[in-house]
Tab-separated table of C-alpha atoms in Angstrom:
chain	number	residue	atom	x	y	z
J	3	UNK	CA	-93.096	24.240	75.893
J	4	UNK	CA	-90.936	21.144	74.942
J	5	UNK	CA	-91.663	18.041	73.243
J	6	UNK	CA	-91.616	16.293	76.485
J	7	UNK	CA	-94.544	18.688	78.275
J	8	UNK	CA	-96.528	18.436	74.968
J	9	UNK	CA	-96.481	15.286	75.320
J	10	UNK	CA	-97.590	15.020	78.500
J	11	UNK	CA	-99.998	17.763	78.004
J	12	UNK	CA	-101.663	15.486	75.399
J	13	UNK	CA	-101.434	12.571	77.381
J	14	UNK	CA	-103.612	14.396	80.307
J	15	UNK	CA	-105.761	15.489	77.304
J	16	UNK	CA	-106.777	12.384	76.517
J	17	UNK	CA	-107.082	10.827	79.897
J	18	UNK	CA	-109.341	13.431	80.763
J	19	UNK	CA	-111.332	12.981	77.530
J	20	UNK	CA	-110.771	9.356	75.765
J	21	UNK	CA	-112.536	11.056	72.283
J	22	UNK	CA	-110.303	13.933	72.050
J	23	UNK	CA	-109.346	13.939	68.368
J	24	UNK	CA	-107.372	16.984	68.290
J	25	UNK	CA	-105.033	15.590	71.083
J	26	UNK	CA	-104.924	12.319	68.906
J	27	UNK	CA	-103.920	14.412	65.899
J	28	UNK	CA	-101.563	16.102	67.462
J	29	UNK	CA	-99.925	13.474	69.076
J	30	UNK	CA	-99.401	11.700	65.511
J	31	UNK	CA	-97.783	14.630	64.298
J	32	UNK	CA	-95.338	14.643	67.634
J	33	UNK	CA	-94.362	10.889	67.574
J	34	UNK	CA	-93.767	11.291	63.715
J	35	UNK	CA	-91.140	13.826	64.545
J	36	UNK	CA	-89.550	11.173	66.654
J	37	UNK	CA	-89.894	8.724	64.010
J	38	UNK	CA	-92.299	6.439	65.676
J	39	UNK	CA	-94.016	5.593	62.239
J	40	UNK	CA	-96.160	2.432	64.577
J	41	UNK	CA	-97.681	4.715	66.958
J	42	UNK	CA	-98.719	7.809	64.315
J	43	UNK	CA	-100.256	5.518	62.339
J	44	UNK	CA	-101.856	3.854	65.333
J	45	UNK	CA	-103.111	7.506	66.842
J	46	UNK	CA	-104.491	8.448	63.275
J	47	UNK	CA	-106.511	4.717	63.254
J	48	UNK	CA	-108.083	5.974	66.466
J	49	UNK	CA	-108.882	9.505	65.493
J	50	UNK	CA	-110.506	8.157	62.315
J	51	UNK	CA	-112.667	5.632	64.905
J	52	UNK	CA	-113.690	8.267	66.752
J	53	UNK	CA	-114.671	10.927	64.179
J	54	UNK	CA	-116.556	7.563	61.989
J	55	UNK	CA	-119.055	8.377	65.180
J	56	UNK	CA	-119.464	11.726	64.817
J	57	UNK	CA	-123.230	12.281	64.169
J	58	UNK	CA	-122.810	15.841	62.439
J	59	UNK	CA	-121.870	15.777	58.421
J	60	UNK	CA	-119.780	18.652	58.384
J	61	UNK	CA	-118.470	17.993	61.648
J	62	UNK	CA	-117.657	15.012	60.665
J	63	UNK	CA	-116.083	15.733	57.186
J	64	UNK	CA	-113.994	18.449	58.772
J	65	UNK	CA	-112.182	16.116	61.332
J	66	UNK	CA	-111.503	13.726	58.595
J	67	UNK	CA	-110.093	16.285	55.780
J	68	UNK	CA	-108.028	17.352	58.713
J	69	UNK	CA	-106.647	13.800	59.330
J	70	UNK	CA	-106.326	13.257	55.338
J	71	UNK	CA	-104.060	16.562	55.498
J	72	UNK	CA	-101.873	15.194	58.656
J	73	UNK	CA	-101.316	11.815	56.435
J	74	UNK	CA	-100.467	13.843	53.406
J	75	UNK	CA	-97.639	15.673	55.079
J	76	UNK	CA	-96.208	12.217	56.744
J	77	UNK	CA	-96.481	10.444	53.925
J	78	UNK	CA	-95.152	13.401	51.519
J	79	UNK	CA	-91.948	11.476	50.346
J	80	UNK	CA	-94.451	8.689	48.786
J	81	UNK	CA	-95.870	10.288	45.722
J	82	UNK	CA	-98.730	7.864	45.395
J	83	UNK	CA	-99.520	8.018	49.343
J	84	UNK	CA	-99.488	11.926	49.024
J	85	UNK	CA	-101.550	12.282	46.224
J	86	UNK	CA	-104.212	9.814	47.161
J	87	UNK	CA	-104.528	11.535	50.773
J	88	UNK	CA	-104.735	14.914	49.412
J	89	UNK	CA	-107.119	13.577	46.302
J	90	UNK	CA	-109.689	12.221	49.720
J	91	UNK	CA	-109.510	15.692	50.836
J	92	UNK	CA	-110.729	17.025	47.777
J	93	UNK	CA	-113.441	14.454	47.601
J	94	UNK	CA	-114.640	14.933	51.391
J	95	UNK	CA	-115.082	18.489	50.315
J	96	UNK	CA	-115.441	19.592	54.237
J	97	UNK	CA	-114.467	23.606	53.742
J	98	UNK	CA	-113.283	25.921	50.271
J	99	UNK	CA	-110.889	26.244	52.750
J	100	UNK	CA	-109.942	22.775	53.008
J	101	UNK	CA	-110.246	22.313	49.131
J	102	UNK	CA	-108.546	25.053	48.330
J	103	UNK	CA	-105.137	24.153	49.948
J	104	UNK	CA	-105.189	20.522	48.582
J	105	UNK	CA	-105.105	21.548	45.033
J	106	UNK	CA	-102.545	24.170	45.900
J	107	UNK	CA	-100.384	21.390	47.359
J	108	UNK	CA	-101.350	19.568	44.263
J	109	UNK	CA	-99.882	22.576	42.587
J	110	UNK	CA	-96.653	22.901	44.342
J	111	UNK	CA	-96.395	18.758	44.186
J	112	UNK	CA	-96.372	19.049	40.287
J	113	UNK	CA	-94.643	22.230	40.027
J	114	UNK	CA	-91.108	20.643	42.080
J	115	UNK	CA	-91.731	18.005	39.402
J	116	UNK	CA	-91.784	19.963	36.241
J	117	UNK	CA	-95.305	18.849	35.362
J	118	UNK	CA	-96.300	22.118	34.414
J	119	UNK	CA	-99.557	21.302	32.520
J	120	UNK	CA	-101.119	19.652	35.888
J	121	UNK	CA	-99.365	22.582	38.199
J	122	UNK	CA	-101.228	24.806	35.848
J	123	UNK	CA	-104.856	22.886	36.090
J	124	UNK	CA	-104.215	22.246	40.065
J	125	UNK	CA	-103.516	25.773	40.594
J	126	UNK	CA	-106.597	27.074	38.895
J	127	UNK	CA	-109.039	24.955	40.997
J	128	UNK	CA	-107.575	25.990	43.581
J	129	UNK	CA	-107.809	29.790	42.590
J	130	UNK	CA	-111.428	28.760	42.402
J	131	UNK	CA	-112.148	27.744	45.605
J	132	UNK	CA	-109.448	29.834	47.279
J	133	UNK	CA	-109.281	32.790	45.462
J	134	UNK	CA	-105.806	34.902	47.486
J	135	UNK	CA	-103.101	36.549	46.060
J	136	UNK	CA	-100.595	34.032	46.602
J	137	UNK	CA	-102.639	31.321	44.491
J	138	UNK	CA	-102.952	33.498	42.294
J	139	UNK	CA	-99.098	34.464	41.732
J	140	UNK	CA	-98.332	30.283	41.693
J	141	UNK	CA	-101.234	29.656	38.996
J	142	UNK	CA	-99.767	32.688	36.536
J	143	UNK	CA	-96.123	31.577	37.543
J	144	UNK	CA	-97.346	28.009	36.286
J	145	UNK	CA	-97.843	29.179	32.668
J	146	UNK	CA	-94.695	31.352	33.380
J	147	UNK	CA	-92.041	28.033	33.853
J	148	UNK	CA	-94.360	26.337	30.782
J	149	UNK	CA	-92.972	28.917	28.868
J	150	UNK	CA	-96.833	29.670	28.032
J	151	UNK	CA	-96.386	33.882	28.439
J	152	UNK	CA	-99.518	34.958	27.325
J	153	UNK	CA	-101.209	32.929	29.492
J	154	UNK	CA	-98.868	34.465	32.715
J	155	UNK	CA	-99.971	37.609	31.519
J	156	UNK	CA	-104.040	36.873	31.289
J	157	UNK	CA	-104.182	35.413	34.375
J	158	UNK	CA	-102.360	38.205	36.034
J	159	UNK	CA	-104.795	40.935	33.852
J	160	UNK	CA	-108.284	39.031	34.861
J	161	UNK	CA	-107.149	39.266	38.438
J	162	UNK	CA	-105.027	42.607	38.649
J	163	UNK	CA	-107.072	44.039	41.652
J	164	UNK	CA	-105.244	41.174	43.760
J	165	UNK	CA	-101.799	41.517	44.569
J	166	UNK	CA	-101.746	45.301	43.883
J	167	UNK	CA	-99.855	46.663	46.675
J	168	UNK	CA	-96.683	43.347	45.847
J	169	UNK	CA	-94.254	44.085	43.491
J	170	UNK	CA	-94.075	40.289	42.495
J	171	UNK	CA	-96.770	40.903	40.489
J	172	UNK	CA	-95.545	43.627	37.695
J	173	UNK	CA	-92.136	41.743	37.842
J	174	UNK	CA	-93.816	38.629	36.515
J	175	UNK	CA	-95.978	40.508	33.895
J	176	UNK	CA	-92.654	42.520	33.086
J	177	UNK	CA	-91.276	39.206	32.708
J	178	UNK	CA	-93.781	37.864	30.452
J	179	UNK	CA	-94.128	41.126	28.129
J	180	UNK	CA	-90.513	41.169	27.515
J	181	UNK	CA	-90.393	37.045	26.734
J	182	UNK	CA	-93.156	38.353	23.746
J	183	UNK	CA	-91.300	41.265	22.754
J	184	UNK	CA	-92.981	43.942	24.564
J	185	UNK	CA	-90.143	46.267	25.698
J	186	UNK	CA	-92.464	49.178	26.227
J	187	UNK	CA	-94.903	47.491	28.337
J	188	UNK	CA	-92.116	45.461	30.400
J	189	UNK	CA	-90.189	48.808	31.163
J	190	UNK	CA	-93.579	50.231	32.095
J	191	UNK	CA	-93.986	47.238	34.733
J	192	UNK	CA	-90.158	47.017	36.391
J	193	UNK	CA	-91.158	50.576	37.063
J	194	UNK	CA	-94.591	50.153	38.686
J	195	UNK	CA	-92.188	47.415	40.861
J	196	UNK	CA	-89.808	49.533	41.466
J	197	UNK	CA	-92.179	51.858	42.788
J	198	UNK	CA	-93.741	49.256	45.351
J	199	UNK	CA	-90.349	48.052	46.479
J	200	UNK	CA	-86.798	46.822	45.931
J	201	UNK	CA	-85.521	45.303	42.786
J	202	UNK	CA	-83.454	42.639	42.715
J	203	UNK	CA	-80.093	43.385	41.233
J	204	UNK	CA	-81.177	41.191	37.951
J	205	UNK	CA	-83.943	42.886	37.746
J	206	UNK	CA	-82.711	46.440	38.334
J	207	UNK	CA	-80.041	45.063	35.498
J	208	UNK	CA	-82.465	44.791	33.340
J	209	UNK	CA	-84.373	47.760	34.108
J	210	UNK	CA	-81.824	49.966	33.345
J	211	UNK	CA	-80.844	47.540	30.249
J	212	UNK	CA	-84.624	48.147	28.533
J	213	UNK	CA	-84.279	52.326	29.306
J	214	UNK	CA	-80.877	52.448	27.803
J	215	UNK	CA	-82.112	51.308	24.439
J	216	UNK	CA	-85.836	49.955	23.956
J	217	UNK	CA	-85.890	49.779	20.776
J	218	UNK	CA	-82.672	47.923	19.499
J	219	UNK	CA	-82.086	45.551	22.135
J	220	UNK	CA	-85.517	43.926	22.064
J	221	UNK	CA	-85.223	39.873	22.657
J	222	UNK	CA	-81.168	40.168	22.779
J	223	UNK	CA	-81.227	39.780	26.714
């Protein structure tokens, strides 16, 4: 389906039904991909209207998380815009679901922008209310980039059922172990990667690098 017939599938969406908040959602996200910053905002003021009416709490809180999300990602290039939207989502507290992806955008926001120390506390919360493998890789990569090693590696340890099966996981804790001087137990972890898939060639470099000679060429790569 094109732009065009989405469009004009939404358009017969909401002449049909006038309190359609999905269709009014999902038109703001259309016109803001043809740059009609007016008329998103203007759909998004009318979705908000509507869903004000909405008699049901978590009905209610649902729609508007979703809408805080939507204005989030439009308004992603202005820092204070983004964080306030996300920081209502959070507050609304409609779904773990819901609160769980705002702090990992929270995450991600600080992460791009070296503040590691909030990426770190942003990621945790939303390990807490979101608890999947991939938050959990982000929140021990965190402490990874804020050169805090230890901490990648008790993170990864409190959690090691998750992520078993993804050899992203002993790479990072290889990682870690070998930035604290622990040749044995980083050689011990590029293999356990190895063994659930392909190494990258810097890290089949330094594979073979730590079996060649553990011992002497500890902290010297």
């Amino acid at each position: 389906m094109t732009e065009n017939e989405e469009m004009r599938d939404l358009e017969i969406r909401l002449s049909l039904d006038p309190w359609d908040v999905d269709a009014y959602i999902e038109k703001a996200m259309l016109l803001n991909d043809r740059g009609k910053q007016e008329e998103v905002s203007q759909c998004l003021e009318t979705a908000e209207i509507i869903t004000g009416g909405i008699e049901d709490d978590l009905e209610r809180k649902t729609i508007q998380s979703t809408i805080y999300f939507v204005r989030s990602k439009l308004e992603q290039e202005d820092p204070q815009k983004y964080l306030a939207n996300l920081g209502i989502v959070i507050q609304l507290r409609a779904s773990e679901e819901h609160v769980g992806y705002a702090y990992e955008l929270l995450g991600d926001h600080f992460l791009k922008r070296e503040e590691f120390d909030l990426a770190t506390e942003a990621y945790c919360a939303a390990f807490q209310t979101m608890p999947t493998a991939e938050v959990l890789y982000k929140w021990a990569a965190s402490y990874y980039k804020n050169d805090d090693y230890l901490g990648t590696l008790i993170v990864l340890f409190q959690h090691k059922e998750m992520g078993a099966t993804e050899s992203r996981f002993p790479i990072l804790r290889a990682y870690a172990e070998y930035k604290l001087g622990n040749i044995k137990n980083a050689t011990e972890e590029l293999g356990n990667a190895r063994e659930l898939g392909k190494l990258e060639a810097d890290q089949e470099e330094l594979f073979a690098y730590l079996l060649k000679e553990p011992q002497e060429n500890q902290g010297t790569w």
